[in-house]
CSV table of C-alpha atoms in Angstrom, one decimal:
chain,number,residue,atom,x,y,z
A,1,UNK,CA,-7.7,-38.5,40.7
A,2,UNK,CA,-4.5,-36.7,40.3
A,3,UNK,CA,-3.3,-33.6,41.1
A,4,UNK,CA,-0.3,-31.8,40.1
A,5,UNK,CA,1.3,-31.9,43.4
A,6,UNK,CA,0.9,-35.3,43.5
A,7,UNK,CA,2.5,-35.7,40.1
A,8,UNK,CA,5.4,-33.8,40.7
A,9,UNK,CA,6.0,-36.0,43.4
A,10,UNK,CA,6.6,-39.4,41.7
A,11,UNK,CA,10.1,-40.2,40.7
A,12,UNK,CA,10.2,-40.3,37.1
A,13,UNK,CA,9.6,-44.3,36.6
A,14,UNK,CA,5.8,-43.9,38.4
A,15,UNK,CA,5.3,-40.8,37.0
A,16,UNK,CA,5.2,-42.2,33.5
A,17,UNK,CA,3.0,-45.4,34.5
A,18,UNK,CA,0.6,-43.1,35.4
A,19,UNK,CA,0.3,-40.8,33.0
A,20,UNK,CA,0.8,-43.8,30.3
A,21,UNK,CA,-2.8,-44.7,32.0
A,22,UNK,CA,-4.3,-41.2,33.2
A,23,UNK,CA,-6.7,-40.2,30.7
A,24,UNK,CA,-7.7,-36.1,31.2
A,25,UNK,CA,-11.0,-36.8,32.9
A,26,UNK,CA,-9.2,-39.0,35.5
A,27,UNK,CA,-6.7,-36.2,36.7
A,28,UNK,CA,-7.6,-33.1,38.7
A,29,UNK,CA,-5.8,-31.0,36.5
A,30,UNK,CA,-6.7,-27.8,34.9
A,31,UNK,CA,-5.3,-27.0,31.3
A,32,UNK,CA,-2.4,-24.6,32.5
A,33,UNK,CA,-1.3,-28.3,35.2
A,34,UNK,CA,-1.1,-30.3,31.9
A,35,UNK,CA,1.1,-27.8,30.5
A,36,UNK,CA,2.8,-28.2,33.7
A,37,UNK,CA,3.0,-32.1,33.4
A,38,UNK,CA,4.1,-31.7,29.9
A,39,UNK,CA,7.2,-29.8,31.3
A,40,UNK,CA,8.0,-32.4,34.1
A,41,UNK,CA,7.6,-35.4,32.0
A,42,UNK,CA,9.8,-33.6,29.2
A,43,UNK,CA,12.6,-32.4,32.1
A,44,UNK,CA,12.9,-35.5,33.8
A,45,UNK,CA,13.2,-37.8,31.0
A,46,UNK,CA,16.3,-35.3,29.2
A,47,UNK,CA,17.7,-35.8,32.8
A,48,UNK,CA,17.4,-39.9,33.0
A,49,UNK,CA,15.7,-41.0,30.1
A,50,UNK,CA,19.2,-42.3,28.9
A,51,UNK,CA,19.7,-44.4,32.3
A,52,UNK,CA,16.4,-46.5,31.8
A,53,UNK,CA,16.2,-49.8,31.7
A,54,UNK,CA,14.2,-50.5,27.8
A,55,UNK,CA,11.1,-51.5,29.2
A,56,UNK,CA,10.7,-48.5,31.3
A,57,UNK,CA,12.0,-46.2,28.2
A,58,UNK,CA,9.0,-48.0,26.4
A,59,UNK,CA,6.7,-46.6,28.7
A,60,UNK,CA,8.0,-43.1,29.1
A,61,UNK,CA,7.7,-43.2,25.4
A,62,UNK,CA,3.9,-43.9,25.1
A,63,UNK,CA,3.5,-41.6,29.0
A,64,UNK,CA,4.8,-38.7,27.0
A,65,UNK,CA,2.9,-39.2,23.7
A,66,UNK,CA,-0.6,-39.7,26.0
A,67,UNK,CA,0.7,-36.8,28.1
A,68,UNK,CA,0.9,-34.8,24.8
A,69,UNK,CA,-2.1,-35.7,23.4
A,70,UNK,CA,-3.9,-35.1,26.9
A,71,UNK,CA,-2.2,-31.4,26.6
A,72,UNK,CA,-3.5,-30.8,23.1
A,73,UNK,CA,-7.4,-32.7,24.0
A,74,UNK,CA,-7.7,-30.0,27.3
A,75,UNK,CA,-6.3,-26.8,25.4
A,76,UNK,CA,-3.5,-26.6,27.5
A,77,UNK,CA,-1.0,-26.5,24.1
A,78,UNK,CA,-1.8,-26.7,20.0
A,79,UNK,CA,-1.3,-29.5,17.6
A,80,UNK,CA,1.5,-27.9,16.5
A,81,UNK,CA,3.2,-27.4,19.3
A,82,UNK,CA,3.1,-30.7,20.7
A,83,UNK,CA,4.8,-31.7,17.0
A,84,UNK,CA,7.6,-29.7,17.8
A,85,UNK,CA,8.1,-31.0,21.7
A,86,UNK,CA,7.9,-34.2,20.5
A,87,UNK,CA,11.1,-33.6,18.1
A,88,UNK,CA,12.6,-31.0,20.4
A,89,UNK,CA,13.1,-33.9,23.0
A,90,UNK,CA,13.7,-36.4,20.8
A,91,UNK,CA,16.4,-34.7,19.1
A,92,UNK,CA,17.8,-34.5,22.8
A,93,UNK,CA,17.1,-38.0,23.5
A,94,UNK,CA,18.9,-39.0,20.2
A,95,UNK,CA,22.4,-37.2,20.9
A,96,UNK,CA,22.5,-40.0,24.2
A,97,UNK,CA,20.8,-42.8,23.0
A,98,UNK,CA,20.7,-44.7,19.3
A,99,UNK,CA,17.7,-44.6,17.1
A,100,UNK,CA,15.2,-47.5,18.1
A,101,UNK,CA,12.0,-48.0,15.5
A,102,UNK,CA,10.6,-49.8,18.9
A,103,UNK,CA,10.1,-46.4,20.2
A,104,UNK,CA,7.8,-43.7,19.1
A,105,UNK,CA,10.4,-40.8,20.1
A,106,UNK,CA,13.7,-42.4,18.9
A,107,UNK,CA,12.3,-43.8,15.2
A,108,UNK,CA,14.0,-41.3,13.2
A,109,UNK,CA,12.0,-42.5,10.2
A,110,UNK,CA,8.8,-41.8,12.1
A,111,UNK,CA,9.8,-38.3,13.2
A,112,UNK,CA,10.9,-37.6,9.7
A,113,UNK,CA,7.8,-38.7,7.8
A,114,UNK,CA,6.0,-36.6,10.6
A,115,UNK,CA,8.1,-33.6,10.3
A,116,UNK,CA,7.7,-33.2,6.4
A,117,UNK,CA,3.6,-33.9,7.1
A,118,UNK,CA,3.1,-31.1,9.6
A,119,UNK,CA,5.1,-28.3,8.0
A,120,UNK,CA,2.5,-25.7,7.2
A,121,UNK,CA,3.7,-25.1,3.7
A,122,UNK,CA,5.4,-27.1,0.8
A,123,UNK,CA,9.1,-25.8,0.0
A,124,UNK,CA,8.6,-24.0,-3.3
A,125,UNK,CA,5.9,-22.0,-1.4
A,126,UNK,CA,8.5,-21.1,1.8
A,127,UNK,CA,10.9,-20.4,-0.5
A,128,UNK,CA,8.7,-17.6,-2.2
A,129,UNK,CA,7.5,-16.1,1.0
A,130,UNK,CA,10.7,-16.4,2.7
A,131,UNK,CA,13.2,-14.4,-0.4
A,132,UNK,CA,11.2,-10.9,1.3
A,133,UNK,CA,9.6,-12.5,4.5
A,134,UNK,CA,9.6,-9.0,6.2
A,135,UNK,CA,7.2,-7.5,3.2
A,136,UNK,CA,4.9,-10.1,4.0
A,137,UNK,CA,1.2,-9.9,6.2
A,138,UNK,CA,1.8,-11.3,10.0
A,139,UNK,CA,0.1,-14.6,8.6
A,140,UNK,CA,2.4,-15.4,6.6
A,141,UNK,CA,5.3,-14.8,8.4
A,142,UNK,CA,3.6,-16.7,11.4
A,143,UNK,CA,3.8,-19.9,8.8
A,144,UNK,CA,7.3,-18.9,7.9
A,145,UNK,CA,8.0,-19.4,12.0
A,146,UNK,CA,5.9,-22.5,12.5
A,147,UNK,CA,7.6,-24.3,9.6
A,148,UNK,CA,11.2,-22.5,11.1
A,149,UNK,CA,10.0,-24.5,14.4
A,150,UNK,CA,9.7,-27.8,12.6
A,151,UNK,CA,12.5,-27.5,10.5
A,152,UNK,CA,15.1,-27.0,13.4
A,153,UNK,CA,15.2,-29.8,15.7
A,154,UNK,CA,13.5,-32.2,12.4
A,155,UNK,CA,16.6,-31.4,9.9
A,156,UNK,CA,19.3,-31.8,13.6
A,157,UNK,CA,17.2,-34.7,13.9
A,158,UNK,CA,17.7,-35.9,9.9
A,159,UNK,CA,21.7,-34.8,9.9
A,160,UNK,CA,22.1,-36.3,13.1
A,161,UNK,CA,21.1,-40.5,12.1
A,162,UNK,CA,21.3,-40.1,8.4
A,163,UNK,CA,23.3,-36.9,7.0
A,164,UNK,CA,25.2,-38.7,4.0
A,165,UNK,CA,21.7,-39.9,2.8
A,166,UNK,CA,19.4,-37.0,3.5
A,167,UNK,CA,16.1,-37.1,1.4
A,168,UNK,CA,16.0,-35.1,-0.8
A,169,UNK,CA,12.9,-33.6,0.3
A,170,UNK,CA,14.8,-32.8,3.4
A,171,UNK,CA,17.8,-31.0,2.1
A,172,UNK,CA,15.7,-28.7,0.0
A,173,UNK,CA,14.0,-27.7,3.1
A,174,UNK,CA,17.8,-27.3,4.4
A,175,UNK,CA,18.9,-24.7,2.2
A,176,UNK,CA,15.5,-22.5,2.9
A,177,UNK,CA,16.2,-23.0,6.3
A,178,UNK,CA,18.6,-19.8,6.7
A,179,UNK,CA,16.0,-17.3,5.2
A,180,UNK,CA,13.2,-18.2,7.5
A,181,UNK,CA,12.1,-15.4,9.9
């Protein structure tokens, strides 16, 4: 059993071996800790994640996709929001470190192909909504923000390793970008 105290006590390198392994059921967390957990994991590797040796990077990689995926099974955050910590820190981890297609949250490819899969709406349809957003029903203007959400750290993410050769797909969403509430 862990419990959060005990968790924010590891330094950064044991904190990920255990929550690469530590499946909800085996922590003493509530769903508001995870959240928690989610933030610790997230803060400490911005701070060091650069400094790692690669084997340890691999493991904080697959610690913070379990710990996300812990998060979402308890309650503790969405589907969608875990989508966009996942390419809010690895946009950050991507300004410091290369791209790496050995790791989950530096494969620009993968966080690409998931970025145009999870965006709530296809582009002709955003681009409807989004020329009088503030006429629109709370709905849709929620699905206006969620894609918004996405789009910004997945199109930094896109410019960032690849902006002369920007799918196409990619710099459509671009230009909507702007008119999004």
């Amino acid at each position: 059993m862990h419990s959060l105290e005990h968790l924010i006590s590891l330094p950064l390198r044991r904190l990920a071996e255990t929550l690469e392994s530590c499946a909800p059921a085996e922590a003493d967390l509530e769903p508001a800790h995870w959240l928690s957990v989610v933030e610790l994991l997230t803060m400490r590797l911005d701070q060091s994640f650069a400094d790692l040796p690669a084997e340890y990077q691999r493991t904080c990689s697959a610690a913070f996709t379990r710990t996300l995926n812990n998060a979402v099974d308890v309650g503790a955050i969405d589907h969608h929001e875990s989508v966009v910590r996942r390419l809010n820190l690895s946009l950050t981890l991507l300004r410091r470190v290369p791209p790496s297609d050995q790791l989950e949250m530096l494969d620009s490819e993968r966080l690409l192909d998931l970025l145009l899969r999870e965006v709530p709406l296809s582009i002709e349809e955003a681009r409807i909504l989004s020329s009088d957003w503030r006429t629109r029903d709370i709905a849709e203007i929620r699905t206006l923000r969620r894609a918004k959400n996405l789009l910004s750290p997945g199109l930094a993410i896109a410019k960032l390793v690849s902006a002369e050769k920007m799918e196409p797909e990619l710099k459509a969403w671009e230009q909507i970008f702007p008119m999004l509430p």
